GROMACS .gro file of C-alpha atoms in nm:
model
  333
    1UNK     CA    1   2.364   3.536  -6.873
    2UNK     CA    2   2.280   3.902  -6.914
    3UNK     CA    3   2.484   4.126  -6.687
    4UNK     CA    4   2.381   4.467  -6.546
    5UNK     CA    5   2.449   4.768  -6.764
    6UNK     CA    6   2.426   5.145  -6.737
    7UNK     CA    7   2.382   5.369  -7.039
    8UNK     CA    8   2.443   5.743  -7.014
    9UNK     CA    9   2.442   5.845  -7.382
   10UNK     CA   10   2.152   5.745  -7.604
   11UNK     CA   11   1.952   5.971  -7.834
   12UNK     CA   12   1.597   5.851  -7.786
   13UNK     CA   13   1.483   5.972  -8.128
   14UNK     CA   14   1.741   5.740  -8.283
   15UNK     CA   15   1.633   5.426  -8.098
   16UNK     CA   16   1.339   5.364  -8.334
   17UNK     CA   17   1.397   5.063  -8.556
   18UNK     CA   18   1.335   5.087  -8.932
   19UNK     CA   19   1.001   4.905  -8.937
   20UNK     CA   20   0.862   5.110  -8.647
   21UNK     CA   21   0.995   5.430  -8.801
   22UNK     CA   22   0.811   5.352  -9.125
   23UNK     CA   23   0.490   5.288  -8.931
   24UNK     CA   24   0.521   5.611  -8.735
   25UNK     CA   25   0.597   5.808  -9.050
   26UNK     CA   26   0.283   5.671  -9.217
   27UNK     CA   27   0.080   5.752  -8.908
   28UNK     CA   28   0.206   6.110  -8.921
   29UNK     CA   29   0.183   6.140  -9.302
   30UNK     CA   30   0.554   6.214  -9.320
   31UNK     CA   31   0.750   6.120  -9.631
   32UNK     CA   32   1.075   5.948  -9.539
   33UNK     CA   33   1.360   5.937  -9.794
   34UNK     CA   34   1.298   5.561  -9.821
   35UNK     CA   35   0.977   5.358  -9.800
   36UNK     CA   36   1.110   5.016  -9.698
   37UNK     CA   37   1.329   4.862  -9.432
   38UNK     CA   38   1.586   4.782  -9.700
   39UNK     CA   39   1.577   5.139  -9.825
   40UNK     CA   40   1.636   5.277  -9.477
   41UNK     CA   41   1.926   5.036  -9.430
   42UNK     CA   42   2.087   5.186  -9.738
   43UNK     CA   43   2.019   5.535  -9.607
   44UNK     CA   44   2.208   5.446  -9.289
   45UNK     CA   45   2.537   5.401  -9.475
   46UNK     CA   46   2.712   5.726  -9.386
   47UNK     CA   47   2.975   5.900  -9.594
   48UNK     CA   48   3.091   6.104  -9.296
   49UNK     CA   49   2.961   6.269  -8.979
   50UNK     CA   50   2.796   6.555  -9.170
   51UNK     CA   51   2.604   6.303  -9.379
   52UNK     CA   52   2.494   6.126  -9.060
   53UNK     CA   53   2.354   6.454  -8.925
   54UNK     CA   54   2.162   6.506  -9.251
   55UNK     CA   55   2.007   6.160  -9.221
   56UNK     CA   56   1.936   6.221  -8.851
   57UNK     CA   57   1.734   6.532  -8.935
   58UNK     CA   58   1.547   6.363  -9.219
   59UNK     CA   59   1.444   6.062  -9.013
   60UNK     CA   60   1.378   6.214  -8.671
   61UNK     CA   61   1.145   6.472  -8.825
   62UNK     CA   62   0.904   6.179  -8.861
   63UNK     CA   63   0.842   6.206  -8.484
   64UNK     CA   64   0.635   6.521  -8.424
   65UNK     CA   65   0.373   6.421  -8.163
   66UNK     CA   66   0.346   6.356  -7.791
   67UNK     CA   67   0.248   5.997  -7.868
   68UNK     CA   68   0.573   5.953  -8.062
   69UNK     CA   69   0.787   6.104  -7.786
   70UNK     CA   70   0.636   5.888  -7.515
   71UNK     CA   71   0.654   5.577  -7.732
   72UNK     CA   72   1.026   5.610  -7.805
   73UNK     CA   73   1.107   5.626  -7.433
   74UNK     CA   74   0.899   5.328  -7.325
   75UNK     CA   75   0.994   5.114  -7.625
   76UNK     CA   76   1.363   5.173  -7.569
   77UNK     CA   77   1.329   5.096  -7.198
   78UNK     CA   78   1.191   4.753  -7.287
   79UNK     CA   79   1.465   4.690  -7.543
   80UNK     CA   80   1.749   4.809  -7.320
   81UNK     CA   81   1.618   4.613  -7.022
   82UNK     CA   82   1.646   4.302  -7.237
   83UNK     CA   83   2.018   4.375  -7.261
   84UNK     CA   84   2.055   4.421  -6.886
   85UNK     CA   85   2.010   4.799  -6.859
   86UNK     CA   86   1.909   4.912  -6.511
   87UNK     CA   87   1.980   5.284  -6.552
   88UNK     CA   88   1.962   5.507  -6.861
   89UNK     CA   89   2.017   5.876  -6.923
   90UNK     CA   90   1.824   5.949  -7.240
   91UNK     CA   91   1.875   6.244  -7.471
   92UNK     CA   92   1.617   6.429  -7.676
   93UNK     CA   93   1.651   6.754  -7.870
   94UNK     CA   94   1.345   6.972  -7.801
   95UNK     CA   95   1.449   7.282  -7.995
   96UNK     CA   96   1.443   7.084  -8.321
   97UNK     CA   97   1.080   6.991  -8.265
   98UNK     CA   98   0.985   7.343  -8.151
   99UNK     CA   99   1.114   7.479  -8.481
  100UNK     CA  100   0.865   7.249  -8.650
  101UNK     CA  101   0.572   7.382  -8.452
  102UNK     CA  102   0.553   7.155  -8.147
  103UNK     CA  103   0.521   7.328  -7.809
  104UNK     CA  104   0.794   7.302  -7.548
  105UNK     CA  105   0.551   7.173  -7.287
  106UNK     CA  106   0.413   6.902  -7.515
  107UNK     CA  107   0.763   6.775  -7.581
  108UNK     CA  108   0.885   6.780  -7.223
  109UNK     CA  109   0.565   6.639  -7.074
  110UNK     CA  110   0.560   6.346  -7.316
  111UNK     CA  111   0.924   6.249  -7.262
  112UNK     CA  112   0.885   6.277  -6.885
  113UNK     CA  113   0.564   6.072  -6.899
  114UNK     CA  114   0.752   5.808  -7.096
  115UNK     CA  115   1.032   5.795  -6.838
  116UNK     CA  116   0.779   5.757  -6.558
  117UNK     CA  117   0.601   5.476  -6.741
  118UNK     CA  118   0.933   5.302  -6.810
  119UNK     CA  119   1.015   5.303  -6.441
  120UNK     CA  120   0.671   5.193  -6.321
  121UNK     CA  121   0.596   4.933  -6.588
  122UNK     CA  122   0.942   4.800  -6.674
  123UNK     CA  123   1.161   4.875  -6.372
  124UNK     CA  124   1.419   5.074  -6.568
  125UNK     CA  125   1.538   5.398  -6.413
  126UNK     CA  126   1.547   5.670  -6.679
  127UNK     CA  127   1.668   6.025  -6.636
  128UNK     CA  128   1.664   6.281  -6.916
  129UNK     CA  129   1.939   6.513  -7.042
  130UNK     CA  130   1.807   6.721  -7.334
  131UNK     CA  131   2.051   6.847  -7.597
  132UNK     CA  132   2.101   7.199  -7.726
  133UNK     CA  133   2.169   7.161  -8.100
  134UNK     CA  134   2.486   7.330  -8.220
  135UNK     CA  135   2.411   7.601  -8.474
  136UNK     CA  136   2.081   7.702  -8.314
  137UNK     CA  137   2.060   8.051  -8.168
  138UNK     CA  138   2.188   8.131  -7.822
  139UNK     CA  139   1.834   8.239  -7.735
  140UNK     CA  140   1.710   7.890  -7.824
  141UNK     CA  141   1.990   7.743  -7.615
  142UNK     CA  142   1.894   7.943  -7.310
  143UNK     CA  143   1.525   7.869  -7.359
  144UNK     CA  144   1.609   7.497  -7.368
  145UNK     CA  145   1.776   7.536  -7.029
  146UNK     CA  146   1.484   7.730  -6.884
  147UNK     CA  147   1.242   7.459  -6.996
  148UNK     CA  148   1.468   7.194  -6.846
  149UNK     CA  149   1.451   7.379  -6.516
  150UNK     CA  150   1.071   7.368  -6.529
  151UNK     CA  151   1.082   6.987  -6.540
  152UNK     CA  152   1.356   6.913  -6.286
  153UNK     CA  153   1.106   6.738  -6.060
  154UNK     CA  154   1.012   6.501  -6.345
  155UNK     CA  155   1.352   6.352  -6.417
  156UNK     CA  156   1.541   6.620  -6.611
  157UNK     CA  157   1.888   6.609  -6.459
  158UNK     CA  158   2.121   6.778  -6.707
  159UNK     CA  159   2.172   6.963  -7.035
  160UNK     CA  160   2.384   6.857  -7.331
  161UNK     CA  161   2.522   7.009  -7.648
  162UNK     CA  162   2.508   6.805  -7.968
  163UNK     CA  163   2.549   6.824  -8.342
  164UNK     CA  164   2.830   6.948  -8.564
  165UNK     CA  165   3.103   7.003  -8.306
  166UNK     CA  166   3.378   7.069  -8.561
  167UNK     CA  167   3.182   7.366  -8.696
  168UNK     CA  168   3.044   7.491  -8.365
  169UNK     CA  169   3.284   7.492  -8.068
  170UNK     CA  170   3.149   7.491  -7.713
  171UNK     CA  171   3.257   7.839  -7.602
  172UNK     CA  172   2.961   8.042  -7.742
  173UNK     CA  173   2.721   7.836  -7.528
  174UNK     CA  174   2.887   7.938  -7.201
  175UNK     CA  175   2.596   8.148  -7.074
  176UNK     CA  176   2.336   7.874  -7.128
  177UNK     CA  177   2.545   7.619  -6.938
  178UNK     CA  178   2.625   7.867  -6.662
  179UNK     CA  179   2.249   7.910  -6.613
  180UNK     CA  180   2.201   7.533  -6.601
  181UNK     CA  181   2.481   7.477  -6.351
  182UNK     CA  182   2.372   7.765  -6.130
  183UNK     CA  183   2.032   7.600  -6.096
  184UNK     CA  184   2.168   7.254  -6.022
  185UNK     CA  185   2.150   7.085  -6.362
  186UNK     CA  186   2.443   6.879  -6.485
  187UNK     CA  187   2.654   6.973  -6.787
  188UNK     CA  188   2.698   6.685  -7.033
  189UNK     CA  189   2.811   6.821  -7.372
  190UNK     CA  190   2.934   6.622  -7.670
  191UNK     CA  191   3.302   6.693  -7.725
  192UNK     CA  192   3.607   6.521  -7.865
  193UNK     CA  193   3.425   6.305  -8.117
  194UNK     CA  194   3.475   6.477  -8.452
  195UNK     CA  195   3.665   6.774  -8.313
  196UNK     CA  196   3.997   6.746  -8.135
  197UNK     CA  197   4.126   6.786  -7.783
  198UNK     CA  198   4.052   7.159  -7.787
  199UNK     CA  199   3.680   7.083  -7.791
  200UNK     CA  200   3.723   6.864  -7.483
  201UNK     CA  201   3.911   7.136  -7.301
  202UNK     CA  202   3.649   7.393  -7.397
  203UNK     CA  203   3.371   7.169  -7.268
  204UNK     CA  204   3.554   7.122  -6.939
  205UNK     CA  205   3.673   7.475  -6.879
  206UNK     CA  206   3.397   7.685  -7.035
  207UNK     CA  207   3.088   7.466  -7.004
  208UNK     CA  208   3.192   7.311  -6.672
  209UNK     CA  209   3.127   6.959  -6.801
  210UNK     CA  210   3.040   6.710  -6.530
  211UNK     CA  211   3.077   6.431  -6.785
  212UNK     CA  212   3.169   6.416  -7.154
  213UNK     CA  213   2.971   6.253  -7.430
  214UNK     CA  214   3.246   6.080  -7.631
  215UNK     CA  215   3.563   6.271  -7.536
  216UNK     CA  216   3.781   6.014  -7.709
  217UNK     CA  217   3.999   6.265  -7.895
  218UNK     CA  218   4.136   6.382  -7.564
  219UNK     CA  219   4.390   6.109  -7.641
  220UNK     CA  220   4.561   6.362  -7.871
  221UNK     CA  221   4.672   6.564  -7.565
  222UNK     CA  222   4.864   6.369  -7.302
  223UNK     CA  223   4.822   6.643  -7.044
  224UNK     CA  224   4.448   6.654  -7.100
  225UNK     CA  225   4.424   6.277  -7.053
  226UNK     CA  226   4.601   6.309  -6.718
  227UNK     CA  227   4.365   6.589  -6.623
  228UNK     CA  228   4.058   6.379  -6.707
  229UNK     CA  229   4.197   6.095  -6.496
  230UNK     CA  230   4.277   6.327  -6.205
  231UNK     CA  231   3.935   6.491  -6.218
  232UNK     CA  232   3.758   6.155  -6.236
  233UNK     CA  233   3.565   6.281  -6.537
  234UNK     CA  234   3.364   6.001  -6.696
  235UNK     CA  235   3.363   5.966  -7.075
  236UNK     CA  236   3.053   5.818  -7.238
  237UNK     CA  237   3.226   5.604  -7.500
  238UNK     CA  238   3.022   5.465  -7.791
  239UNK     CA  239   3.255   5.230  -7.982
  240UNK     CA  240   3.028   5.123  -8.268
  241UNK     CA  241   2.898   5.477  -8.319
  242UNK     CA  242   3.257   5.599  -8.345
  243UNK     CA  243   3.324   5.336  -8.608
  244UNK     CA  244   3.008   5.403  -8.809
  245UNK     CA  245   3.056   5.781  -8.828
  246UNK     CA  246   3.426   5.759  -8.908
  247UNK     CA  247   3.552   5.899  -8.579
  248UNK     CA  248   3.781   5.593  -8.577
  249UNK     CA  249   3.893   5.403  -8.885
  250UNK     CA  250   3.859   5.061  -8.724
  251UNK     CA  251   3.760   4.921  -8.387
  252UNK     CA  252   4.118   4.804  -8.338
  253UNK     CA  253   4.232   5.168  -8.358
  254UNK     CA  254   3.982   5.293  -8.099
  255UNK     CA  255   4.159   5.488  -7.820
  256UNK     CA  256   3.950   5.326  -7.543
  257UNK     CA  257   4.236   5.097  -7.425
  258UNK     CA  258   4.477   5.389  -7.401
  259UNK     CA  259   4.226   5.602  -7.211
  260UNK     CA  260   4.148   5.322  -6.965
  261UNK     CA  261   4.515   5.240  -6.907
  262UNK     CA  262   4.574   5.610  -6.831
  263UNK     CA  263   4.311   5.594  -6.556
  264UNK     CA  264   4.023   5.765  -6.737
  265UNK     CA  265   3.683   5.631  -6.638
  266UNK     CA  266   3.481   5.519  -6.938
  267UNK     CA  267   3.114   5.425  -6.946
  268UNK     CA  268   2.967   5.251  -7.251
  269UNK     CA  269   2.664   5.356  -7.456
  270UNK     CA  270   2.503   5.307  -7.796
  271UNK     CA  271   2.456   5.673  -7.899
  272UNK     CA  272   2.206   5.617  -8.188
  273UNK     CA  273   2.144   5.241  -8.188
  274UNK     CA  274   1.881   5.209  -8.461
  275UNK     CA  275   2.085   5.428  -8.694
  276UNK     CA  276   2.410   5.243  -8.626
  277UNK     CA  277   2.269   4.888  -8.627
  278UNK     CA  278   2.383   4.824  -8.271
  279UNK     CA  279   2.246   4.760  -7.925
  280UNK     CA  280   2.374   4.785  -7.569
  281UNK     CA  281   2.507   4.428  -7.561
  282UNK     CA  282   2.702   4.476  -7.883
  283UNK     CA  283   2.862   4.800  -7.762
  284UNK     CA  284   2.956   4.649  -7.425
  285UNK     CA  285   3.107   4.351  -7.604
  286UNK     CA  286   3.297   4.581  -7.841
  287UNK     CA  287   3.436   4.757  -7.535
  288UNK     CA  288   3.519   4.423  -7.372
  289UNK     CA  289   3.706   4.317  -7.686
  290UNK     CA  290   3.918   4.630  -7.634
  291UNK     CA  291   3.997   4.533  -7.276
  292UNK     CA  292   3.735   4.722  -7.076
  293UNK     CA  293   3.598   4.501  -6.801
  294UNK     CA  294   3.213   4.497  -6.794
  295UNK     CA  295   3.206   4.570  -6.422
  296UNK     CA  296   3.436   4.869  -6.470
  297UNK     CA  297   3.207   5.002  -6.744
  298UNK     CA  298   2.901   4.954  -6.521
  299UNK     CA  299   3.067   5.125  -6.226
  300UNK     CA  300   3.189   5.414  -6.441
  301UNK     CA  301   2.827   5.464  -6.544
  302UNK     CA  302   2.724   5.483  -6.179
  303UNK     CA  303   2.997   5.736  -6.103
  304UNK     CA  304   2.905   5.949  -6.403
  305UNK     CA  305   2.529   5.935  -6.355
  306UNK     CA  306   2.344   6.253  -6.263
  307UNK     CA  307   2.099   6.068  -6.041
  308UNK     CA  308   2.012   6.114  -5.674
  309UNK     CA  309   2.205   5.934  -5.400
  310UNK     CA  310   1.925   5.685  -5.333
  311UNK     CA  311   1.927   5.570  -5.695
  312UNK     CA  312   2.308   5.561  -5.706
  313UNK     CA  313   2.320   5.345  -5.393
  314UNK     CA  314   2.061   5.109  -5.540
  315UNK     CA  315   2.270   5.075  -5.857
  316UNK     CA  316   2.580   5.004  -5.650
  317UNK     CA  317   2.391   4.735  -5.462
  318UNK     CA  318   2.297   4.570  -5.792
  319UNK     CA  319   2.663   4.571  -5.895
  320UNK     CA  320   2.790   4.435  -5.564
  321UNK     CA  321   2.533   4.158  -5.568
  322UNK     CA  322   2.609   4.036  -5.920
  323UNK     CA  323   2.850   3.751  -5.993
  324UNK     CA  324   3.076   3.934  -6.240
  325UNK     CA  325   3.330   3.652  -6.232
  326UNK     CA  326   3.063   3.426  -6.380
  327UNK     CA  327   3.051   3.613  -6.710
  328UNK     CA  328   3.187   3.366  -6.965
  329UNK     CA  329   3.464   3.483  -7.192
  330UNK     CA  330   3.264   3.399  -7.500
  331UNK     CA  331   2.926   3.534  -7.393
  332UNK     CA  332   2.777   3.802  -7.613
  333UNK     CA  333   2.523   3.953  -7.370
   0.00000   0.00000   0.00000
């Protein structure tokens, strides 16, 4: 029995499986660092987070066209729906593609078209929360926000901040996020994954984070954990991603149980599923093995979502109408 799931943190460029990625790369005449599924599997063994970012750049550069952008959205909607997903907030990183010669409008139009097709053809609600890449110029950051504002009526609901958080703290991006918030977009930066509690506090206080992508290293500051619980701030926790990039040494050491017991709301997501050899069911089950009830994860996703009230109420109705008690203890979906 597949149970309903929400997913608020998935990089759409990293949902492309190895075989499909090879096919797209050939179509675009792009030379990947490996030319077989087995070779890509070896490439996806990461030394550390910096190495993961290097591999991310190498592989996602194989996706330079509107056809690619639309395809990744619709294909992931089908896959995630098979795992019970009813609502997804997908991430893409437009400034990376613009630097490689693709126009802003081509990127945004294609991703928004893909989200529309996913909803109409597959019944999966998708909203989009583009990332500003850390290390890019502040002008590029602000232009990303301005382009997001142009597409608010097509499902863009927020702006994120991703990349090398240990090297690039959140504070310099204050003006870009102030612009986004002033115009009604949500603030959903990465923080507290490979940088400590200070990055979480900076995201909250300087970027006005409505929700945090990861946020798990808030556990290092007891006062900050209490503040997150009191605020009702949702953390988008990605257990298998955290394991694969070395943010935690083992799943047993993941701070999710401590965060939940302290009253912090935690949603569950895959982050970069094709690059971490995971899927939504596996991440939910990893979270369940750590003591997070599937219904609590689903409801945290609803609370953290940047959707409209009509959509939120529909998601709540799905949750209320589902027999959560019927989920078997040994089920893996």
